[in-house]
C-alpha cells in the first residue's frame, strides 16, 4: 500500500523534523516544504525535501501539483518573541502573508485537511486565569498576534471553502528524539533548555535568568514544558481526526504542570550531574509571567497520551542530542 503524502512546511526545523519522523512511523509520506532559512537540510530524513518559500505562491502550486498531498501540516514560521518585538514586519509578512499563500494554494489544490502549529503566546499574560481553549486570545507580541491571525484565517477559509483544521496551541516544547536522529538546534538559540545545556558544557559562560522579580514563588517565569515527541504524536492524532471526517477543533498541548526557570535549572543539574552556571538578569521584553495549560481536551478527545513530558525525560533526551555534537556545526 502506498503511503498518504502529507505536506509538512518547516519539516527541516526542530518540531517539523520530529513530526516527519512520527508521520513516517505512522505510515504517511512526509513531504518537507522548507526554505531552510532557520531549518537544516540534514534534518530532512524521512521523506523528500521540496525547497521553497511560503511567499513563493508559484513554487507552492508546483509542489501541490507534484506531490498531491492529502493534508498539510504547517510548522514553518518565525518564532522568536524578541525578534518579533523588534521586527514585527517580518512576522506579519512571513507568518501571516506566507500562511495566506499556503492556505490559498491548498484550497486551490483541493487539499482541505490542515493541521496548524499555533501557540499559547496567543493567550498573552492572563494572571490567575486557567488557559483553556476557550480563553480570550490577547497576544503580547507580534509572534502571538501573527499566529492568532492565521487561526482567524483558517476559520474564514473553512466558512468559504470547506478547509477543515486542527489547531494546536503549544506551550513550551523541549526534548529531542530519544533515538538521537533529530533534535533542537536554532541559530541563534533563544530557548531555555539548549542554552542551559550550552552553559553546562562551557559553550556559554553562563545561563542568564531573565527576571527574578516576577510574581511567582521563586520570582522566575513559569512555563508548561511538553516533550517534542509527545507534541508531534498529537499532530498525527490530529491528522487522523480530520481523516475520520471530524470537524475543526482547537487543542492546547501542555501538561497542566508549570515549572519555574529555577526549577528547570535544578532538574538539569540533577539529570546531567553538572552545575549550571547562572547569572541573574533583567526581564526579557515580551515574556509572560506564567503560561500553563488548563485543559485536557487533547487527552480526552484525541486520546493523546503525553508519556515523556516530564522534566527529567525532556532534559535527558535534550542532553543526549546535545552531546551528539550537532551543536558544533
Ligand atoms: N529564559 C531565561 N534565560 C534564557 C532563555 C529563557 O531565563 O536564556 C526563560 C524565559 O524568560 C522564559 C523561559 O525561560 O521564562 C522559557 O523561555 P524560552 O525562550 O525557552 O521559551 P518562551 O517561553 O519564551 O517561548 C516559547 C516558544 C515561543 C512561544 C512562547 C510563548 O519558544 O515560540 O513560548 O510565550 F511564543
mmCIF file of C-alpha atoms and ligand atoms in Angstrom:
data_model
loop_
_atom_site.group_PDB
_atom_site.id
_atom_site.type_symbol
_atom_site.label_atom_id
_atom_site.label_comp_id
_atom_site.label_asym_id
_atom_site.label_seq_id
_atom_site.Cartn_x
_atom_site.Cartn_y
_atom_site.Cartn_z
ATOM 1 C CA UNK A 1 0.000 0.000 0.000
ATOM 2 C CA UNK A 2 1.413 3.418 -0.865
ATOM 3 C CA UNK A 3 1.633 5.919 1.957
ATOM 4 C CA UNK A 4 -0.528 9.017 2.049
ATOM 5 C CA UNK A 5 1.512 12.146 1.243
ATOM 6 C CA UNK A 6 1.368 14.987 3.755
ATOM 7 C CA UNK A 7 2.946 18.368 3.067
ATOM 8 C CA UNK A 8 4.976 19.420 6.102
ATOM 9 C CA UNK A 9 6.007 23.065 5.974
ATOM 10 C CA UNK A 10 9.015 23.651 8.195
ATOM 11 C CA UNK A 11 9.915 19.961 8.089
ATOM 12 C CA UNK A 12 13.606 20.887 8.333
ATOM 13 C CA UNK A 13 13.065 22.614 11.674
ATOM 14 C CA UNK A 14 13.052 21.349 15.229
ATOM 15 C CA UNK A 15 9.396 20.383 15.610
ATOM 16 C CA UNK A 16 8.804 19.737 11.898
ATOM 17 C CA UNK A 17 11.622 17.184 11.661
ATOM 18 C CA UNK A 18 10.239 15.264 14.643
ATOM 19 C CA UNK A 19 6.782 15.429 13.024
ATOM 20 C CA UNK A 20 8.186 13.917 9.818
ATOM 21 C CA UNK A 21 9.610 11.032 11.802
ATOM 22 C CA UNK A 22 6.268 10.457 13.572
ATOM 23 C CA UNK A 23 4.366 10.670 10.277
ATOM 24 C CA UNK A 24 6.673 8.194 8.581
ATOM 25 C CA UNK A 25 6.311 5.819 11.507
ATOM 26 C CA UNK A 26 2.506 6.155 11.291
ATOM 27 C CA UNK A 27 2.571 5.186 7.607
ATOM 28 C CA UNK A 28 2.392 8.623 5.951
ATOM 29 C CA UNK A 29 4.845 10.109 3.449
ATOM 30 C CA UNK A 30 6.074 13.475 4.783
ATOM 31 C CA UNK A 31 6.968 15.970 2.044
ATOM 32 C CA UNK A 32 9.005 18.772 3.607
ATOM 33 C CA UNK A 33 8.442 22.256 2.236
ATOM 34 C CA UNK A 34 11.140 24.492 3.671
ATOM 35 C CA UNK A 35 13.341 27.392 2.635
ATOM 36 C CA UNK A 36 15.984 26.179 5.115
ATOM 37 C CA UNK A 37 16.338 29.714 6.495
ATOM 38 C CA UNK A 38 16.042 28.511 10.076
ATOM 39 C CA UNK A 39 15.880 24.760 9.437
ATOM 40 C CA UNK A 40 18.546 22.263 8.414
ATOM 41 C CA UNK A 41 18.644 20.208 5.251
ATOM 42 C CA UNK A 42 20.244 17.298 7.101
ATOM 43 C CA UNK A 43 17.212 17.132 9.416
ATOM 44 C CA UNK A 44 15.055 16.080 6.441
ATOM 45 C CA UNK A 45 15.424 12.312 6.776
ATOM 46 C CA UNK A 46 12.010 10.780 6.425
ATOM 47 C CA UNK A 47 10.801 11.923 3.000
ATOM 48 C CA UNK A 48 11.648 14.321 0.173
ATOM 49 C CA UNK A 49 12.614 17.969 0.592
ATOM 50 C CA UNK A 50 10.881 20.460 -1.684
ATOM 51 C CA UNK A 51 12.806 23.668 -1.193
ATOM 52 C CA UNK A 52 10.634 26.716 -1.312
ATOM 53 C CA UNK A 53 9.413 29.782 0.452
ATOM 54 C CA UNK A 54 5.887 30.335 1.722
ATOM 55 C CA UNK A 55 5.925 33.694 -0.022
ATOM 56 C CA UNK A 56 6.502 31.972 -3.382
ATOM 57 C CA UNK A 57 2.993 31.070 -4.500
ATOM 58 C CA UNK A 58 4.160 29.632 -7.833
ATOM 59 C CA UNK A 59 6.505 27.198 -6.099
ATOM 60 C CA UNK A 60 3.760 26.183 -3.673
ATOM 61 C CA UNK A 61 1.421 25.430 -6.589
ATOM 62 C CA UNK A 62 4.152 23.330 -8.257
ATOM 63 C CA UNK A 63 4.692 21.308 -5.081
ATOM 64 C CA UNK A 64 0.972 20.683 -4.558
ATOM 65 C CA UNK A 65 0.728 19.567 -8.213
ATOM 66 C CA UNK A 66 3.788 17.306 -7.980
ATOM 67 C CA UNK A 67 3.126 15.556 -4.662
ATOM 68 C CA UNK A 68 -0.673 15.802 -4.390
ATOM 69 C CA UNK A 69 -0.677 15.879 -0.592
ATOM 70 C CA UNK A 70 -3.843 14.742 1.162
ATOM 71 C CA UNK A 71 -3.217 17.138 4.043
ATOM 72 C CA UNK A 72 -0.966 19.951 5.213
ATOM 73 C CA UNK A 73 0.909 20.220 8.499
ATOM 74 C CA UNK A 74 2.015 23.803 8.814
ATOM 75 C CA UNK A 75 5.009 24.432 11.090
ATOM 76 C CA UNK A 76 7.050 26.915 9.061
ATOM 77 C CA UNK A 77 7.167 30.230 10.888
ATOM 78 C CA UNK A 78 9.427 32.727 12.509
ATOM 79 C CA UNK A 79 9.062 32.105 16.227
ATOM 80 C CA UNK A 80 11.322 34.303 18.314
ATOM 81 C CA UNK A 81 9.473 36.617 20.624
ATOM 82 C CA UNK A 82 12.423 39.016 20.976
ATOM 83 C CA UNK A 83 12.835 39.338 17.215
ATOM 84 C CA UNK A 84 9.071 39.812 16.853
ATOM 85 C CA UNK A 85 9.212 42.735 19.288
ATOM 86 C CA UNK A 86 11.984 44.386 17.259
ATOM 87 C CA UNK A 87 10.834 43.491 13.733
ATOM 88 C CA UNK A 88 7.066 42.981 13.650
ATOM 89 C CA UNK A 89 7.000 43.345 9.866
ATOM 90 C CA UNK A 90 8.958 40.111 9.488
ATOM 91 C CA UNK A 91 6.261 38.279 11.422
ATOM 92 C CA UNK A 92 3.303 39.762 9.594
ATOM 93 C CA UNK A 93 4.939 39.115 6.214
ATOM 94 C CA UNK A 94 6.473 35.694 6.719
ATOM 95 C CA UNK A 95 3.941 34.155 9.077
ATOM 96 C CA UNK A 96 0.680 35.800 8.052
ATOM 97 C CA UNK A 97 1.172 36.565 4.337
ATOM 98 C CA UNK A 98 3.107 33.303 3.943
ATOM 99 C CA UNK A 99 0.303 31.293 5.547
ATOM 100 C CA UNK A 100 -2.255 33.029 3.355
ATOM 101 C CA UNK A 101 -0.334 31.848 0.270
ATOM 102 C CA UNK A 102 -0.153 28.331 1.649
ATOM 103 C CA UNK A 103 -3.835 28.178 2.584
ATOM 104 C CA UNK A 104 -4.907 29.539 -0.805
ATOM 105 C CA UNK A 105 -2.636 27.079 -2.604
ATOM 106 C CA UNK A 106 -4.054 24.203 -0.525
ATOM 107 C CA UNK A 107 -7.643 25.215 -1.246
ATOM 108 C CA UNK A 108 -6.922 25.621 -4.969
ATOM 109 C CA UNK A 109 -5.338 22.158 -4.997
ATOM 110 C CA UNK A 110 -8.374 20.663 -3.217
ATOM 111 C CA UNK A 111 -6.246 19.751 -0.175
ATOM 112 C CA UNK A 112 -8.692 20.596 2.593
ATOM 113 C CA UNK A 113 -7.287 18.981 5.753
ATOM 114 C CA UNK A 114 -4.957 21.328 7.618
ATOM 115 C CA UNK A 115 -3.054 20.862 10.875
ATOM 116 C CA UNK A 116 -1.696 24.122 12.225
ATOM 117 C CA UNK A 117 1.042 24.875 14.710
ATOM 118 C CA UNK A 118 -0.192 27.720 16.894
ATOM 119 C CA UNK A 119 0.962 28.847 20.293
ATOM 120 C CA UNK A 120 -0.058 29.649 23.835
ATOM 121 C CA UNK A 121 1.507 33.051 23.078
ATOM 122 C CA UNK A 122 -1.892 33.854 21.504
ATOM 123 C CA UNK A 123 -3.338 33.989 25.049
ATOM 124 C CA UNK A 124 -0.948 36.626 26.356
ATOM 125 C CA UNK A 125 -0.408 37.237 30.062
ATOM 126 C CA UNK A 126 -3.592 36.421 31.954
ATOM 127 C CA UNK A 127 -2.787 36.190 35.621
ATOM 128 C CA UNK A 128 -4.723 33.630 37.614
ATOM 129 C CA UNK A 129 -6.754 32.570 34.618
ATOM 130 C CA UNK A 130 -6.912 28.939 33.594
ATOM 131 C CA UNK A 131 -5.814 28.904 29.978
ATOM 132 C CA UNK A 132 -8.119 26.564 28.148
ATOM 133 C CA UNK A 133 -9.096 26.601 24.502
ATOM 134 C CA UNK A 134 -11.985 28.992 25.186
ATOM 135 C CA UNK A 135 -9.787 31.597 26.917
ATOM 136 C CA UNK A 136 -9.553 35.044 25.367
ATOM 137 C CA UNK A 137 -6.654 35.488 22.972
ATOM 138 C CA UNK A 138 -4.731 38.650 23.844
ATOM 139 C CA UNK A 139 -1.189 38.213 22.486
ATOM 140 C CA UNK A 140 1.561 40.425 23.878
ATOM 141 C CA UNK A 141 3.788 40.346 20.815
ATOM 142 C CA UNK A 142 3.664 40.158 17.018
ATOM 143 C CA UNK A 143 4.608 36.489 17.090
ATOM 144 C CA UNK A 144 1.475 35.591 19.066
ATOM 145 C CA UNK A 145 -0.569 38.075 17.058
ATOM 146 C CA UNK A 146 0.593 36.535 13.782
ATOM 147 C CA UNK A 147 -0.460 33.072 14.948
ATOM 148 C CA UNK A 148 -3.836 34.341 16.134
ATOM 149 C CA UNK A 149 -4.369 35.986 12.732
ATOM 150 C CA UNK A 150 -3.661 32.672 10.990
ATOM 151 C CA UNK A 151 -6.162 30.918 13.258
ATOM 152 C CA UNK A 152 -8.772 33.504 12.162
ATOM 153 C CA UNK A 153 -7.768 32.977 8.549
ATOM 154 C CA UNK A 154 -8.359 29.242 8.854
ATOM 155 C CA UNK A 155 -11.876 29.863 10.200
ATOM 156 C CA UNK A 156 -12.705 32.172 7.295
ATOM 157 C CA UNK A 157 -11.406 29.650 4.755
ATOM 158 C CA UNK A 158 -13.465 26.934 6.375
ATOM 159 C CA UNK A 159 -16.631 29.026 6.077
ATOM 160 C CA UNK A 160 -15.937 29.909 2.450
ATOM 161 C CA UNK A 161 -14.102 26.868 1.090
ATOM 162 C CA UNK A 162 -14.606 23.954 3.493
ATOM 163 C CA UNK A 163 -10.982 23.844 4.701
ATOM 164 C CA UNK A 164 -11.007 21.863 7.965
ATOM 165 C CA UNK A 165 -8.316 22.455 10.531
ATOM 166 C CA UNK A 166 -6.904 21.123 13.738
ATOM 167 C CA UNK A 167 -5.140 23.963 15.540
ATOM 168 C CA UNK A 168 -2.618 23.113 18.245
ATOM 169 C CA UNK A 169 -1.651 25.809 20.724
ATOM 170 C CA UNK A 170 1.707 24.723 22.066
ATOM 171 C CA UNK A 171 3.062 25.522 25.446
ATOM 172 C CA UNK A 172 6.880 25.161 25.790
ATOM 173 C CA UNK A 173 8.371 22.460 23.630
ATOM 174 C CA UNK A 174 11.593 20.771 24.769
ATOM 175 C CA UNK A 175 13.460 17.476 24.480
ATOM 176 C CA UNK A 176 14.596 15.563 21.426
ATOM 177 C CA UNK A 177 14.108 12.282 19.626
ATOM 178 C CA UNK A 178 15.249 9.628 22.162
ATOM 179 C CA UNK A 179 16.973 7.786 19.281
ATOM 180 C CA UNK A 180 19.115 10.876 18.653
ATOM 181 C CA UNK A 181 18.258 11.152 14.926
ATOM 182 C CA UNK A 182 16.877 14.698 15.179
ATOM 183 C CA UNK A 183 16.865 17.353 17.870
ATOM 184 C CA UNK A 184 16.761 21.032 18.668
ATOM 185 C CA UNK A 185 19.174 23.419 17.008
ATOM 186 C CA UNK A 186 18.327 27.037 16.386
ATOM 187 C CA UNK A 187 20.732 29.656 15.126
ATOM 188 C CA UNK A 188 20.692 31.887 17.097
ATOM 189 C CA UNK A 189 19.434 29.836 20.019
ATOM 190 C CA UNK A 190 16.985 31.588 22.360
ATOM 191 C CA UNK A 191 15.346 28.689 24.212
ATOM 192 C CA UNK A 192 15.960 27.885 27.831
ATOM 193 C CA UNK A 193 16.886 24.189 27.686
ATOM 194 C CA UNK A 194 19.521 24.255 24.898
ATOM 195 C CA UNK A 195 21.035 27.468 26.287
ATOM 196 C CA UNK A 196 21.278 25.843 29.684
ATOM 197 C CA UNK A 197 22.954 22.746 28.242
ATOM 198 C CA UNK A 198 25.413 25.010 26.417
ATOM 199 C CA UNK A 199 26.237 26.698 29.722
ATOM 200 C CA UNK A 200 26.746 23.314 31.391
ATOM 201 C CA UNK A 201 29.217 22.348 28.661
ATOM 202 C CA UNK A 202 31.035 25.655 28.838
ATOM 203 C CA UNK A 203 29.946 26.710 25.330
ATOM 204 C CA UNK A 204 28.494 29.792 27.001
ATOM 205 C CA UNK A 205 29.808 31.448 30.104
ATOM 206 C CA UNK A 206 26.505 31.190 31.929
ATOM 207 C CA UNK A 207 22.757 30.983 31.570
ATOM 208 C CA UNK A 208 21.159 34.359 32.183
ATOM 209 C CA UNK A 209 17.895 34.059 34.097
ATOM 210 C CA UNK A 210 15.612 36.657 32.556
ATOM 211 C CA UNK A 211 13.951 38.283 35.539
ATOM 212 C CA UNK A 212 13.865 37.211 39.165
ATOM 213 C CA UNK A 213 11.176 39.645 40.320
ATOM 214 C CA UNK A 214 8.111 38.042 38.749
ATOM 215 C CA UNK A 215 5.100 37.397 40.950
ATOM 216 C CA UNK A 216 5.829 33.666 41.267
ATOM 217 C CA UNK A 217 7.051 31.641 44.270
ATOM 218 C CA UNK A 218 10.746 31.934 43.322
ATOM 219 C CA UNK A 219 10.484 35.113 41.230
ATOM 220 C CA UNK A 220 11.180 33.447 37.861
ATOM 221 C CA UNK A 221 8.736 32.771 34.993
ATOM 222 C CA UNK A 222 6.667 29.627 34.971
ATOM 223 C CA UNK A 223 6.125 27.539 31.845
ATOM 224 C CA UNK A 224 4.430 24.260 30.936
ATOM 225 C CA UNK A 225 7.012 22.064 29.166
ATOM 226 C CA UNK A 226 5.970 19.414 26.610
ATOM 227 C CA UNK A 227 8.254 16.793 25.095
ATOM 228 C CA UNK A 228 8.614 17.311 21.349
ATOM 229 C CA UNK A 229 7.837 13.625 20.677
ATOM 230 C CA UNK A 230 4.569 13.846 22.617
ATOM 231 C CA UNK A 231 3.782 17.060 20.776
ATOM 232 C CA UNK A 232 4.209 15.531 17.324
ATOM 233 C CA UNK A 233 2.254 12.426 18.341
ATOM 234 C CA UNK A 234 -0.681 14.778 18.932
ATOM 235 C CA UNK A 235 -0.250 16.063 15.365
ATOM 236 C CA UNK A 236 -0.566 12.568 13.939
ATOM 237 C CA UNK A 237 -3.724 12.114 16.025
ATOM 238 C CA UNK A 238 -4.977 15.476 14.746
ATOM 239 C CA UNK A 239 -4.396 14.377 11.178
ATOM 240 C CA UNK A 240 -6.306 11.146 11.794
ATOM 241 C CA UNK A 241 -9.090 13.172 13.422
ATOM 242 C CA UNK A 242 -9.504 15.112 10.174
ATOM 243 C CA UNK A 243 -9.215 11.977 8.057
ATOM 244 C CA UNK A 244 -12.021 10.460 10.118
ATOM 245 C CA UNK A 245 -14.188 13.349 8.986
ATOM 246 C CA UNK A 246 -14.338 15.076 12.363
ATOM 247 C CA UNK A 247 -14.785 18.843 12.479
ATOM 248 C CA UNK A 248 -12.284 21.624 13.025
ATOM 249 C CA UNK A 249 -11.026 21.824 16.577
ATOM 250 C CA UNK A 250 -8.514 23.713 18.707
ATOM 251 C CA UNK A 251 -6.370 21.840 21.225
ATOM 252 C CA UNK A 252 -3.908 23.124 23.793
ATOM 253 C CA UNK A 253 -0.785 20.997 24.014
ATOM 254 C CA UNK A 254 0.533 21.288 27.548
ATOM 255 C CA UNK A 255 0.604 19.071 30.591
ATOM 256 C CA UNK A 256 -1.077 21.379 33.108
ATOM 257 C CA UNK A 257 2.063 21.461 35.289
ATOM 258 C CA UNK A 258 4.173 24.587 35.468
ATOM 259 C CA UNK A 259 7.868 24.837 36.293
ATOM 260 C CA UNK A 260 9.854 27.973 37.053
ATOM 261 C CA UNK A 261 13.158 28.748 35.354
ATOM 262 C CA UNK A 262 14.938 27.958 38.608
ATOM 263 C CA UNK A 263 13.172 24.586 38.810
ATOM 264 C CA UNK A 264 14.259 23.726 35.276
ATOM 265 C CA UNK A 265 17.828 24.645 36.204
ATOM 266 C CA UNK A 266 17.676 22.441 39.316
ATOM 267 C CA UNK A 267 16.336 19.468 37.327
ATOM 268 C CA UNK A 268 19.061 19.917 34.719
ATOM 269 C CA UNK A 269 21.723 19.832 37.374
ATOM 270 C CA UNK A 270 20.394 16.578 38.738
ATOM 271 C CA UNK A 271 19.874 14.936 35.305
ATOM 272 C CA UNK A 272 23.308 15.872 33.962
ATOM 273 C CA UNK A 273 25.067 15.763 37.307
ATOM 274 C CA UNK A 274 26.762 19.017 36.337
ATOM 275 C CA UNK A 275 26.498 22.581 37.600
ATOM 276 C CA UNK A 276 24.604 25.186 35.585
ATOM 277 C CA UNK A 277 26.475 28.478 35.842
ATOM 278 C CA UNK A 278 23.828 31.192 36.137
ATOM 279 C CA UNK A 279 23.640 34.963 36.095
ATOM 280 C CA UNK A 280 20.523 36.803 37.222
ATOM 281 C CA UNK A 281 19.490 39.323 34.581
ATOM 282 C CA UNK A 282 16.713 41.708 33.595
ATOM 283 C CA UNK A 283 13.303 40.621 32.367
ATOM 284 C CA UNK A 284 13.140 39.820 28.642
ATOM 285 C CA UNK A 285 10.617 42.057 26.851
ATOM 286 C CA UNK A 286 7.522 40.156 25.736
ATOM 287 C CA UNK A 287 7.775 37.372 28.327
ATOM 288 C CA UNK A 288 4.618 36.388 30.218
ATOM 289 C CA UNK A 289 4.789 35.590 33.941
ATOM 290 C CA UNK A 290 3.086 32.224 33.768
ATOM 291 C CA UNK A 291 1.819 30.069 30.910
ATOM 292 C CA UNK A 292 0.278 26.765 31.953
ATOM 293 C CA UNK A 293 -2.336 24.842 30.048
ATOM 294 C CA UNK A 294 -5.619 24.486 31.858
ATOM 295 C CA UNK A 295 -7.132 21.869 29.645
ATOM 296 C CA UNK A 296 -7.089 18.171 28.996
ATOM 297 C CA UNK A 297 -9.129 18.388 25.814
ATOM 298 C CA UNK A 298 -6.375 16.762 23.718
ATOM 299 C CA UNK A 299 -6.205 13.853 26.162
ATOM 300 C CA UNK A 300 -9.949 13.400 26.351
ATOM 301 C CA UNK A 301 -10.914 13.937 22.724
ATOM 302 C CA UNK A 302 -7.844 12.977 20.696
ATOM 303 C CA UNK A 303 -6.689 10.211 23.025
ATOM 304 C CA UNK A 304 -3.330 11.986 23.411
ATOM 305 C CA UNK A 305 -1.051 10.292 25.933
ATOM 306 C CA UNK A 306 1.970 12.516 26.656
ATOM 307 C CA UNK A 307 4.149 9.912 28.353
ATOM 308 C CA UNK A 308 7.520 11.669 28.004
ATOM 309 C CA UNK A 309 6.536 15.159 29.104
ATOM 310 C CA UNK A 310 8.290 15.211 32.449
ATOM 311 C CA UNK A 311 11.326 17.433 33.002
ATOM 312 C CA UNK A 312 13.685 14.502 33.595
ATOM 313 C CA UNK A 313 12.892 12.814 30.262
ATOM 314 C CA UNK A 314 12.920 16.100 28.340
ATOM 315 C CA UNK A 315 16.264 17.179 29.727
ATOM 316 C CA UNK A 316 17.780 13.693 29.417
ATOM 317 C CA UNK A 317 16.767 13.455 25.726
ATOM 318 C CA UNK A 318 17.881 17.015 25.011
ATOM 319 C CA UNK A 319 21.203 16.329 26.761
ATOM 320 C CA UNK A 320 21.777 13.150 24.722
ATOM 321 C CA UNK A 321 21.131 15.073 21.489
ATOM 322 C CA UNK A 322 23.278 17.961 22.671
ATOM 323 C CA UNK A 323 26.184 15.602 23.165
ATOM 324 C CA UNK A 324 25.960 14.230 19.605
ATOM 325 C CA UNK A 325 27.801 17.373 18.507
ATOM 326 C CA UNK A 326 25.110 18.728 16.205
ATOM 327 C CA UNK A 327 25.541 21.979 18.075
ATOM 328 C CA UNK A 328 29.082 22.281 16.822
ATOM 329 C CA UNK A 329 28.088 22.595 13.159
HETATM 330 N N1 LIG B 1 14.751 32.070 29.801
HETATM 331 C C1 LIG B 1 15.779 32.520 30.595
HETATM 332 N N2 LIG B 1 17.005 32.612 30.031
HETATM 333 C C2 LIG B 1 17.264 32.285 28.736
HETATM 334 C C3 LIG B 1 16.200 31.822 27.931
HETATM 335 C C4 LIG B 1 14.944 31.734 28.500
HETATM 336 O O1 LIG B 1 15.592 32.830 31.770
HETATM 337 O O2 LIG B 1 18.411 32.424 28.290
HETATM 338 C C5 LIG B 1 13.416 31.953 30.400
HETATM 339 C C6 LIG B 1 12.400 32.825 29.710
HETATM 340 O O3 LIG B 1 12.369 34.111 30.266
HETATM 341 C C7 LIG B 1 11.123 32.020 29.959
HETATM 342 C C8 LIG B 1 11.596 30.573 29.996
HETATM 343 O O4 LIG B 1 12.987 30.629 30.229
HETATM 344 O O5 LIG B 1 10.624 32.343 31.213
HETATM 345 C C9 LIG B 1 11.362 29.853 28.702
HETATM 346 O O6 LIG B 1 11.903 30.626 27.645
HETATM 347 P P1 LIG B 1 12.034 30.095 26.164
HETATM 348 O O7 LIG B 1 12.697 31.170 25.358
HETATM 349 O O8 LIG B 1 12.641 28.750 26.164
HETATM 350 O O9 LIG B 1 10.541 29.914 25.742
HETATM 351 P P2 LIG B 1 9.391 31.024 25.705
HETATM 352 O O10 LIG B 1 8.502 30.718 26.857
HETATM 353 O O11 LIG B 1 9.868 32.397 25.594
HETATM 354 O O12 LIG B 1 8.843 30.750 24.286
HETATM 355 C C10 LIG B 1 8.060 29.677 23.966
HETATM 356 C C11 LIG B 1 8.165 29.391 22.488
HETATM 357 C C12 LIG B 1 7.673 30.548 21.713
HETATM 358 C C13 LIG B 1 6.325 30.954 22.192
HETATM 359 C C14 LIG B 1 6.344 31.203 23.655
HETATM 360 C C15 LIG B 1 5.041 31.582 24.240
HETATM 361 O O13 LIG B 1 9.508 29.123 22.169
HETATM 362 O O14 LIG B 1 7.623 30.178 20.368
HETATM 363 O O15 LIG B 1 6.765 30.036 24.311
HETATM 364 O O16 LIG B 1 5.270 32.548 25.205
HETATM 365 F F1 LIG B 1 5.918 32.089 21.610
#
